[in-house]
Amino acid sequence: MTKARVDPDWQVRLLLIGPPGAGKGTQAHRVAEHYDVEHIATGDLLREEVEAGSDIGGRASDAMQRGELVPDDLVFDLVMPRMIAAGRANGYVLDGFPRTVGQAQEARLTALDNDVAVTQAVLFEASPDVMVPRLLERARSEGRSDDTPEVIRARLAVFDEEVEPLLDFYRDRGLLAVVDATASRDEVWAALQRILDGEGTTEDHAR
Ligand code: AP5
């Protein structure tokens, strides 16, 4: 049962916030399948553009290889049409956007205009001791080119710089919950379901 059973207007429009390797992509897949919503992953969309050799990919590639954020206009062009379409259908899970308070402010204005604003944000809390080995293991198994020790450090630094105002943005709107992302995949999934099913809607820790 989702919160929608209690409030028919409530829709899974979920935002996952977390450092690299926290498990956002892993859990977003499960959310999308279980709740039948669209998974919108900015990293995946950008990597597809790079692979296709598109103009967007060409403009994004250097920043991605350095572990820095790509320009906002590229990300908005990729995400906003998908977010609006998904919100008008069944809902969405955002994985990797917004990442800064500037992105959050702009996205929310457009989303509110279209009645598709985020209904729940969840912070995946984890320390670098847990995330770095996960990413190095992923580098071995999947060969993602930004999973090198140096680029991982840069991605973690960007996350640390940007995250507090981003969390405040969602906390101030009563939309933020927190999960312990160091737990097993199944435990994190259970915590997320508790949040989405209305048993842990606001901060704090749904364990
Ligand atoms: P993006 O692809 O979003 O990378 P990221 O945020 O660094 O996230 P990751 O994919 O590394 O981690 P994740 O939390 O999804 O973990 P996962 O589930 O894969 O972004 C890449 C780049 O694109 C950015 O650096 C930037 O340049 C650009 N970009 C993207 N969005 C942008 C934006 N909004 N603005 C500007 N630039 C943007 O799991 C990691 C590994 O751990 C996997 O192998 C998984 O199997 C394993 N794992 C997962 N959960 C568990 C668990 N509970 N226990 C054990 N292992 C686990």
PDB file of C-alpha atoms and ligand atoms in Angstrom:
ATOM      1  CA  MET A   1       0.000   0.000   0.000  1.00  0.00           C
ATOM      2  CA  THR A   2       1.388   3.425  -0.872  1.00  0.00           C
ATOM      3  CA  LYS A   3       0.521   6.710   0.713  1.00  0.00           C
ATOM      4  CA  ALA A   4      -1.781   7.166  -2.263  1.00  0.00           C
ATOM      5  CA  ARG A   5      -4.248   4.794  -0.633  1.00  0.00           C
ATOM      6  CA  VAL A   6      -4.603   7.347   2.159  1.00  0.00           C
ATOM      7  CA  ASP A   7      -4.403  10.431  -0.059  1.00  0.00           C
ATOM      8  CA  PRO A   8      -5.572   9.751  -3.616  1.00  0.00           C
ATOM      9  CA  ASP A   9      -3.642  12.801  -4.863  1.00  0.00           C
ATOM     10  CA  TRP A  10      -0.334  11.486  -3.525  1.00  0.00           C
ATOM     11  CA  GLN A  11       2.004  10.062  -6.138  1.00  0.00           C
ATOM     12  CA  VAL A  12       5.465   8.483  -5.874  1.00  0.00           C
ATOM     13  CA  ARG A  13       7.605  11.400  -7.056  1.00  0.00           C
ATOM     14  CA  LEU A  14      10.736  10.474  -5.218  1.00  0.00           C
ATOM     15  CA  LEU A  15      14.169  12.083  -5.083  1.00  0.00           C
ATOM     16  CA  LEU A  16      17.177  10.073  -3.904  1.00  0.00           C
ATOM     17  CA  ILE A  17      20.084  12.122  -2.537  1.00  0.00           C
ATOM     18  CA  GLY A  18      23.378  10.515  -1.594  1.00  0.00           C
ATOM     19  CA  PRO A  19      27.102  10.385  -2.159  1.00  0.00           C
ATOM     20  CA  PRO A  20      28.629   8.318  -4.961  1.00  0.00           C
ATOM     21  CA  GLY A  21      28.294   4.622  -4.206  1.00  0.00           C
ATOM     22  CA  ALA A  22      25.527   5.075  -1.638  1.00  0.00           C
ATOM     23  CA  GLY A  23      23.216   2.828  -3.671  1.00  0.00           C
ATOM     24  CA  LYS A  24      20.847   5.369  -5.248  1.00  0.00           C
ATOM     25  CA  GLY A  25      20.840   3.673  -8.647  1.00  0.00           C
ATOM     26  CA  THR A  26      20.464   0.210  -7.122  1.00  0.00           C
ATOM     27  CA  GLN A  27      17.400   1.218  -5.118  1.00  0.00           C
ATOM     28  CA  ALA A  28      15.934   3.466  -7.821  1.00  0.00           C
ATOM     29  CA  HIS A  29      15.610   0.396 -10.064  1.00  0.00           C
ATOM     30  CA  ARG A  30      13.640  -1.397  -7.369  1.00  0.00           C
ATOM     31  CA  VAL A  31      11.416   1.622  -6.707  1.00  0.00           C
ATOM     32  CA  ALA A  32      10.675   2.023 -10.410  1.00  0.00           C
ATOM     33  CA  GLU A  33       9.716  -1.610 -10.814  1.00  0.00           C
ATOM     34  CA  HIS A  34       7.746  -1.990  -7.602  1.00  0.00           C
ATOM     35  CA  TYR A  35       5.759   1.261  -7.817  1.00  0.00           C
ATOM     36  CA  ASP A  36       5.620   1.321 -11.622  1.00  0.00           C
ATOM     37  CA  VAL A  37       7.218   4.753 -11.936  1.00  0.00           C
ATOM     38  CA  GLU A  38       9.907   6.078 -14.245  1.00  0.00           C
ATOM     39  CA  HIS A  39      13.559   5.938 -13.184  1.00  0.00           C
ATOM     40  CA  ILE A  40      15.256   9.177 -14.225  1.00  0.00           C
ATOM     41  CA  ALA A  41      19.017   8.915 -13.650  1.00  0.00           C
ATOM     42  CA  THR A  42      21.028  11.925 -14.780  1.00  0.00           C
ATOM     43  CA  GLY A  43      24.329  10.033 -14.749  1.00  0.00           C
ATOM     44  CA  ASP A  44      22.899   7.312 -17.017  1.00  0.00           C
ATOM     45  CA  LEU A  45      21.310   9.863 -19.354  1.00  0.00           C
ATOM     46  CA  LEU A  46      24.580  11.797 -19.593  1.00  0.00           C
ATOM     47  CA  ARG A  47      26.648   8.641 -20.190  1.00  0.00           C
ATOM     48  CA  GLU A  48      24.248   7.692 -23.017  1.00  0.00           C
ATOM     49  CA  GLU A  49      24.790  11.124 -24.582  1.00  0.00           C
ATOM     50  CA  VAL A  50      28.574  10.760 -24.302  1.00  0.00           C
ATOM     51  CA  GLU A  51      28.428   7.308 -25.859  1.00  0.00           C
ATOM     52  CA  ALA A  52      26.210   8.554 -28.690  1.00  0.00           C
ATOM     53  CA  GLY A  53      28.695  11.357 -29.383  1.00  0.00           C
ATOM     54  CA  SER A  54      25.917  13.963 -29.199  1.00  0.00           C
ATOM     55  CA  ASP A  55      26.399  17.675 -28.664  1.00  0.00           C
ATOM     56  CA  ILE A  56      25.234  17.327 -25.029  1.00  0.00           C
ATOM     57  CA  GLY A  57      27.622  14.402 -24.537  1.00  0.00           C
ATOM     58  CA  GLY A  58      30.493  16.392 -25.966  1.00  0.00           C
ATOM     59  CA  ARG A  59      29.805  19.291 -23.604  1.00  0.00           C
ATOM     60  CA  ALA A  60      29.375  17.013 -20.545  1.00  0.00           C
ATOM     61  CA  SER A  61      32.220  14.592 -21.004  1.00  0.00           C
ATOM     62  CA  ASP A  62      35.196  16.509 -19.579  1.00  0.00           C
ATOM     63  CA  ALA A  63      33.413  17.508 -16.377  1.00  0.00           C
ATOM     64  CA  MET A  64      32.207  13.928 -15.867  1.00  0.00           C
ATOM     65  CA  GLN A  65      35.712  12.545 -16.324  1.00  0.00           C
ATOM     66  CA  ARG A  66      36.951  14.965 -13.650  1.00  0.00           C
ATOM     67  CA  GLY A  67      34.080  14.122 -11.281  1.00  0.00           C
ATOM     68  CA  GLU A  68      32.706  17.663 -11.486  1.00  0.00           C
ATOM     69  CA  LEU A  69      29.142  18.768 -12.153  1.00  0.00           C
ATOM     70  CA  VAL A  70      28.160  19.365 -15.753  1.00  0.00           C
ATOM     71  CA  PRO A  71      26.477  22.688 -16.619  1.00  0.00           C
ATOM     72  CA  ASP A  72      22.928  23.053 -15.330  1.00  0.00           C
ATOM     73  CA  ASP A  73      21.398  23.795 -18.743  1.00  0.00           C
ATOM     74  CA  LEU A  74      22.473  20.380 -20.082  1.00  0.00           C
ATOM     75  CA  VAL A  75      20.987  18.567 -17.129  1.00  0.00           C
ATOM     76  CA  PHE A  76      17.737  20.542 -17.265  1.00  0.00           C
ATOM     77  CA  ASP A  77      17.307  19.820 -20.963  1.00  0.00           C
ATOM     78  CA  LEU A  78      17.694  16.112 -20.265  1.00  0.00           C
ATOM     79  CA  VAL A  79      15.655  15.827 -17.099  1.00  0.00           C
ATOM     80  CA  MET A  80      12.787  18.296 -17.054  1.00  0.00           C
ATOM     81  CA  PRO A  81      10.808  16.976 -20.051  1.00  0.00           C
ATOM     82  CA  ARG A  82      11.111  13.430 -18.665  1.00  0.00           C
ATOM     83  CA  MET A  83      10.130  14.543 -15.180  1.00  0.00           C
ATOM     84  CA  ILE A  84       7.052  16.393 -16.407  1.00  0.00           C
ATOM     85  CA  ALA A  85       5.937  13.498 -18.620  1.00  0.00           C
ATOM     86  CA  ALA A  86       6.484  10.939 -15.850  1.00  0.00           C
ATOM     87  CA  GLY A  87       4.710  13.098 -13.269  1.00  0.00           C
ATOM     88  CA  ARG A  88       1.718  13.381 -15.598  1.00  0.00           C
ATOM     89  CA  ALA A  89       1.725   9.594 -15.924  1.00  0.00           C
ATOM     90  CA  ASN A  90       2.469   7.371 -12.897  1.00  0.00           C
ATOM     91  CA  GLY A  91       5.283   9.205 -11.129  1.00  0.00           C
ATOM     92  CA  TYR A  92       9.060   9.040 -11.010  1.00  0.00           C
ATOM     93  CA  VAL A  93      12.189   8.351  -9.029  1.00  0.00           C
ATOM     94  CA  LEU A  94      14.936  10.931  -9.548  1.00  0.00           C
ATOM     95  CA  ASP A  95      18.456   9.568  -9.153  1.00  0.00           C
ATOM     96  CA  GLY A  96      21.153  12.242  -9.277  1.00  0.00           C
ATOM     97  CA  PHE A  97      19.078  15.390  -9.798  1.00  0.00           C
ATOM     98  CA  PRO A  98      18.733  17.938  -8.269  1.00  0.00           C
ATOM     99  CA  ARG A  99      22.246  17.916  -6.861  1.00  0.00           C
ATOM    100  CA  THR A 100      22.555  21.557  -5.837  1.00  0.00           C
ATOM    101  CA  VAL A 101      20.151  23.934  -4.180  1.00  0.00           C
ATOM    102  CA  GLY A 102      20.178  26.020  -7.370  1.00  0.00           C
ATOM    103  CA  GLN A 103      19.022  23.020  -9.387  1.00  0.00           C
ATOM    104  CA  ALA A 104      16.420  22.227  -6.705  1.00  0.00           C
ATOM    105  CA  GLN A 105      14.981  25.748  -6.728  1.00  0.00           C
ATOM    106  CA  GLU A 106      14.704  25.938 -10.489  1.00  0.00           C
ATOM    107  CA  ALA A 107      13.366  22.409 -10.878  1.00  0.00           C
ATOM    108  CA  ARG A 108      10.751  22.939  -8.195  1.00  0.00           C
ATOM    109  CA  LEU A 109       9.374  26.087  -9.812  1.00  0.00           C
ATOM    110  CA  THR A 110       8.931  24.334 -13.147  1.00  0.00           C
ATOM    111  CA  ALA A 111       7.607  21.193 -11.475  1.00  0.00           C
ATOM    112  CA  LEU A 112       5.043  23.118  -9.406  1.00  0.00           C
ATOM    113  CA  ASP A 113       3.841  24.900 -12.541  1.00  0.00           C
ATOM    114  CA  ASN A 114       3.204  21.454 -14.017  1.00  0.00           C
ATOM    115  CA  ASP A 115       1.821  19.814 -10.833  1.00  0.00           C
ATOM    116  CA  VAL A 116       4.644  17.273 -10.789  1.00  0.00           C
ATOM    117  CA  ALA A 117       6.808  18.403  -7.835  1.00  0.00           C
ATOM    118  CA  VAL A 118       8.768  15.936  -5.680  1.00  0.00           C
ATOM    119  CA  THR A 119       6.590  14.433  -2.928  1.00  0.00           C
ATOM    120  CA  GLN A 120       9.404  12.734  -0.991  1.00  0.00           C
ATOM    121  CA  ALA A 121      13.176  13.179  -0.764  1.00  0.00           C
ATOM    122  CA  VAL A 122      15.406  10.580   0.870  1.00  0.00           C
ATOM    123  CA  LEU A 123      19.010  10.994   1.958  1.00  0.00           C
ATOM    124  CA  PHE A 124      21.166   7.881   1.673  1.00  0.00           C
ATOM    125  CA  GLU A 125      23.562   8.283   4.573  1.00  0.00           C
ATOM    126  CA  ALA A 126      26.942   6.545   4.256  1.00  0.00           C
ATOM    127  CA  SER A 127      30.592   7.270   4.932  1.00  0.00           C
ATOM    128  CA  PRO A 128      33.454   7.118   2.434  1.00  0.00           C
ATOM    129  CA  ASP A 129      34.844   3.961   4.162  1.00  0.00           C
ATOM    130  CA  VAL A 130      31.784   2.133   2.859  1.00  0.00           C
ATOM    131  CA  MET A 131      31.346   3.823  -0.510  1.00  0.00           C
ATOM    132  CA  VAL A 132      34.876   3.843  -1.877  1.00  0.00           C
ATOM    133  CA  PRO A 133      35.317   0.035  -1.763  1.00  0.00           C
ATOM    134  CA  ARG A 134      31.888  -0.379  -3.411  1.00  0.00           C
ATOM    135  CA  LEU A 135      32.915   1.924  -6.252  1.00  0.00           C
ATOM    136  CA  LEU A 136      36.313   0.294  -6.711  1.00  0.00           C
ATOM    137  CA  GLU A 137      34.565  -3.069  -6.898  1.00  0.00           C
ATOM    138  CA  ARG A 138      32.153  -1.630  -9.483  1.00  0.00           C
ATOM    139  CA  ALA A 139      35.159  -0.361 -11.456  1.00  0.00           C
ATOM    140  CA  ARG A 140      36.431  -3.949 -11.579  1.00  0.00           C
ATOM    141  CA  SER A 141      33.096  -5.490 -12.554  1.00  0.00           C
ATOM    142  CA  GLU A 142      31.575  -2.786 -14.799  1.00  0.00           C
ATOM    143  CA  GLY A 143      34.532  -0.619 -15.801  1.00  0.00           C
ATOM    144  CA  ARG A 144      32.825   2.736 -15.244  1.00  0.00           C
ATOM    145  CA  SER A 145      35.470   5.232 -16.228  1.00  0.00           C
ATOM    146  CA  ASP A 146      34.856   7.713 -13.369  1.00  0.00           C
ATOM    147  CA  ASP A 147      35.308   5.006 -10.691  1.00  0.00           C
ATOM    148  CA  THR A 148      39.011   5.683 -10.166  1.00  0.00           C
ATOM    149  CA  PRO A 149      40.361   6.639  -6.725  1.00  0.00           C
ATOM    150  CA  GLU A 150      41.143  10.177  -7.860  1.00  0.00           C
ATOM    151  CA  VAL A 151      37.788  10.841  -9.551  1.00  0.00           C
ATOM    152  CA  ILE A 152      35.881   9.191  -6.691  1.00  0.00           C
ATOM    153  CA  ARG A 153      37.606  11.642  -4.315  1.00  0.00           C
ATOM    154  CA  ALA A 154      36.538  14.547  -6.539  1.00  0.00           C
ATOM    155  CA  ARG A 155      32.913  13.287  -6.708  1.00  0.00           C
ATOM    156  CA  LEU A 156      32.790  12.900  -2.936  1.00  0.00           C
ATOM    157  CA  ALA A 157      34.163  16.431  -2.481  1.00  0.00           C
ATOM    158  CA  VAL A 158      31.504  17.875  -4.813  1.00  0.00           C
ATOM    159  CA  PHE A 159      28.798  16.025  -2.888  1.00  0.00           C
ATOM    160  CA  ASP A 160      30.096  17.321   0.466  1.00  0.00           C
ATOM    161  CA  GLU A 161      30.205  20.884  -0.846  1.00  0.00           C
ATOM    162  CA  GLU A 162      26.671  20.879  -2.188  1.00  0.00           C
ATOM    163  CA  VAL A 163      24.655  18.647   0.087  1.00  0.00           C
ATOM    164  CA  GLU A 164      23.807  20.685   3.194  1.00  0.00           C
ATOM    165  CA  PRO A 165      21.811  23.490   1.506  1.00  0.00           C
ATOM    166  CA  LEU A 166      20.150  20.860  -0.686  1.00  0.00           C
ATOM    167  CA  LEU A 167      19.029  18.920   2.383  1.00  0.00           C
ATOM    168  CA  ASP A 168      17.814  22.133   4.035  1.00  0.00           C
ATOM    169  CA  PHE A 169      15.726  22.875   0.948  1.00  0.00           C
ATOM    170  CA  TYR A 170      13.775  19.618   1.286  1.00  0.00           C
ATOM    171  CA  ARG A 171      13.843  19.590   5.103  1.00  0.00           C
ATOM    172  CA  ASP A 172      12.245  23.063   5.191  1.00  0.00           C
ATOM    173  CA  ARG A 173       9.395  21.717   3.062  1.00  0.00           C
ATOM    174  CA  GLY A 174       8.871  18.684   5.327  1.00  0.00           C
ATOM    175  CA  LEU A 175       9.883  16.309   2.538  1.00  0.00           C
ATOM    176  CA  LEU A 176      13.124  14.783   3.836  1.00  0.00           C
ATOM    177  CA  ALA A 177      13.662  11.289   5.228  1.00  0.00           C
ATOM    178  CA  VAL A 178      16.946   9.500   5.885  1.00  0.00           C
ATOM    179  CA  VAL A 179      18.025   5.896   5.393  1.00  0.00           C
ATOM    180  CA  ASP A 180      21.161   4.140   6.558  1.00  0.00           C
ATOM    181  CA  ALA A 181      22.802   3.297   3.237  1.00  0.00           C
ATOM    182  CA  THR A 182      25.493   1.155   4.873  1.00  0.00           C
ATOM    183  CA  ALA A 183      22.898  -1.564   5.499  1.00  0.00           C
ATOM    184  CA  SER A 184      22.340  -4.439   3.072  1.00  0.00           C
ATOM    185  CA  ARG A 185      20.520  -3.845  -0.205  1.00  0.00           C
ATOM    186  CA  ASP A 186      17.402  -5.569   1.170  1.00  0.00           C
ATOM    187  CA  GLU A 187      17.437  -3.580   4.397  1.00  0.00           C
ATOM    188  CA  VAL A 188      17.729  -0.285   2.509  1.00  0.00           C
ATOM    189  CA  TRP A 189      14.882  -1.364   0.246  1.00  0.00           C
ATOM    190  CA  ALA A 190      12.701  -2.214   3.254  1.00  0.00           C
ATOM    191  CA  ALA A 191      13.430   1.212   4.776  1.00  0.00           C
ATOM    192  CA  LEU A 192      12.519   2.948   1.532  1.00  0.00           C
ATOM    193  CA  GLN A 193       9.257   1.046   1.281  1.00  0.00           C
ATOM    194  CA  ARG A 194       8.378   2.066   4.831  1.00  0.00           C
ATOM    195  CA  ILE A 195       8.876   5.691   3.830  1.00  0.00           C
ATOM    196  CA  LEU A 196       6.881   5.415   0.606  1.00  0.00           C
ATOM    197  CA  ASP A 197       4.135   3.398   2.245  1.00  0.00           C
ATOM    198  CA  GLY A 198       3.607   6.121   4.810  1.00  0.00           C
ATOM    199  CA  GLU A 199       5.229   4.638   7.878  1.00  0.00           C
ATOM    200  CA  GLY A 200       8.121   7.085   8.008  1.00  0.00           C
ATOM    201  CA  THR A 201       7.275  10.129   6.006  1.00  0.00           C
ATOM    202  CA  THR A 202       9.498  12.784   7.478  1.00  0.00           C
ATOM    203  CA  GLU A 203      12.925  13.000   8.912  1.00  0.00           C
ATOM    204  CA  ASP A 204      14.303  11.028  10.669  1.00  0.00           C
ATOM    205  CA  HIS A 205      15.863   7.713  10.241  1.00  0.00           C
ATOM    206  CA  ALA A 206      13.743   4.956   8.723  1.00  0.00           C
ATOM    207  CA  ARG A 207      15.788   1.898   9.688  1.00  0.00           C
TER     208      ARG A 207
HETATM  209  P1  AP5 B   1      26.038   9.591 -11.323  1.00  0.00           P
HETATM  210  O1  AP5 B   1      26.013   8.522 -12.343  1.00  0.00           O
HETATM  211  O2  AP5 B   1      24.775  10.056 -10.731  1.00  0.00           O
HETATM  212  O3  AP5 B   1      27.091   9.132 -10.227  1.00  0.00           O
HETATM  213  P2  AP5 B   1      27.088   9.241  -8.631  1.00  0.00           P
HETATM  214  O4  AP5 B   1      26.184  10.221  -8.012  1.00  0.00           O
HETATM  215  O5  AP5 B   1      28.526   9.407  -8.302  1.00  0.00           O
HETATM  216  O6  AP5 B   1      26.416   7.939  -8.223  1.00  0.00           O
HETATM  217  P3  AP5 B   1      26.891   6.452  -8.390  1.00  0.00           P
HETATM  218  O7  AP5 B   1      26.250   5.883  -9.601  1.00  0.00           O
HETATM  219  O8  AP5 B   1      28.373   6.333  -8.289  1.00  0.00           O
HETATM  220  O9  AP5 B   1      26.345   5.844  -7.043  1.00  0.00           O
HETATM  221  P4  AP5 B   1      24.919   5.290  -6.613  1.00  0.00           P
HETATM  222  O10 AP5 B   1      24.548   5.929  -5.328  1.00  0.00           O
HETATM  223  O11 AP5 B   1      23.931   5.341  -7.721  1.00  0.00           O
HETATM  224  O12 AP5 B   1      25.342   3.796  -6.289  1.00  0.00           O
HETATM  225  P5  AP5 B   1      24.965   2.433  -7.031  1.00  0.00           P
HETATM  226  O13 AP5 B   1      23.566   2.060  -6.739  1.00  0.00           O
HETATM  227  O14 AP5 B   1      25.413   2.488  -8.445  1.00  0.00           O
HETATM  228  O15 AP5 B   1      26.767  10.904 -11.915  1.00  0.00           O
HETATM  229  C1  AP5 B   1      27.935  10.789 -12.687  1.00  0.00           C
HETATM  230  C2  AP5 B   1      28.387  12.167 -13.132  1.00  0.00           C
HETATM  231  O16 AP5 B   1      27.375  12.778 -13.957  1.00  0.00           O
HETATM  232  C3  AP5 B   1      28.627  13.200 -12.031  1.00  0.00           C
HETATM  233  O17 AP5 B   1      29.920  13.065 -11.444  1.00  0.00           O
HETATM  234  C4  AP5 B   1      28.469  14.508 -12.805  1.00  0.00           C
HETATM  235  O18 AP5 B   1      29.613  14.784 -13.587  1.00  0.00           O
HETATM  236  C5  AP5 B   1      27.319  14.183 -13.751  1.00  0.00           C
HETATM  237  N1  AP5 B   1      26.000  14.512 -13.182  1.00  0.00           N
HETATM  238  C6  AP5 B   1      25.026  13.632 -12.816  1.00  0.00           C
HETATM  239  N2  AP5 B   1      23.964  14.297 -12.333  1.00  0.00           N
HETATM  240  C7  AP5 B   1      24.264  15.617 -12.407  1.00  0.00           C
HETATM  241  C8  AP5 B   1      23.556  16.798 -12.042  1.00  0.00           C
HETATM  242  N3  AP5 B   1      22.316  16.754 -11.498  1.00  0.00           N
HETATM  243  N4  AP5 B   1      24.164  17.996 -12.230  1.00  0.00           N
HETATM  244  C9  AP5 B   1      25.402  18.058 -12.784  1.00  0.00           C
HETATM  245  N5  AP5 B   1      26.143  16.976 -13.117  1.00  0.00           N
HETATM  246  C10 AP5 B   1      25.556  15.765 -12.950  1.00  0.00           C
HETATM  247  O19 AP5 B   1      25.900   1.437  -6.191  1.00  0.00           O
HETATM  248  C11 AP5 B   1      27.315   1.484  -6.284  1.00  0.00           C
HETATM  249  C12 AP5 B   1      27.854   0.052  -6.141  1.00  0.00           C
HETATM  250  O20 AP5 B   1      27.559  -0.425  -4.831  1.00  0.00           O
HETATM  251  C13 AP5 B   1      27.200  -0.929  -7.129  1.00  0.00           C
HETATM  252  O21 AP5 B   1      28.160  -1.820  -7.583  1.00  0.00           O
HETATM  253  C14 AP5 B   1      26.119  -1.642  -6.274  1.00  0.00           C
HETATM  254  O22 AP5 B   1      25.877  -2.960  -6.706  1.00  0.00           O
HETATM  255  C15 AP5 B   1      26.741  -1.609  -4.882  1.00  0.00           C
HETATM  256  N6  AP5 B   1      25.740  -1.478  -3.821  1.00  0.00           N
HETATM  257  C16 AP5 B   1      24.618  -0.707  -3.841  1.00  0.00           C
HETATM  258  N7  AP5 B   1      23.948  -0.795  -2.669  1.00  0.00           N
HETATM  259  C17 AP5 B   1      24.674  -1.640  -1.884  1.00  0.00           C
HETATM  260  C18 AP5 B   1      24.492  -2.119  -0.539  1.00  0.00           C
HETATM  261  N8  AP5 B   1      23.455  -1.748   0.211  1.00  0.00           N
HETATM  262  N9  AP5 B   1      25.439  -2.958  -0.044  1.00  0.00           N
HETATM  263  C19 AP5 B   1      26.526  -3.346  -0.811  1.00  0.00           C
HETATM  264  N10 AP5 B   1      26.746  -2.921  -2.085  1.00  0.00           N
HETATM  265  C20 AP5 B   1      25.822  -2.064  -2.615  1.00  0.00           C
END
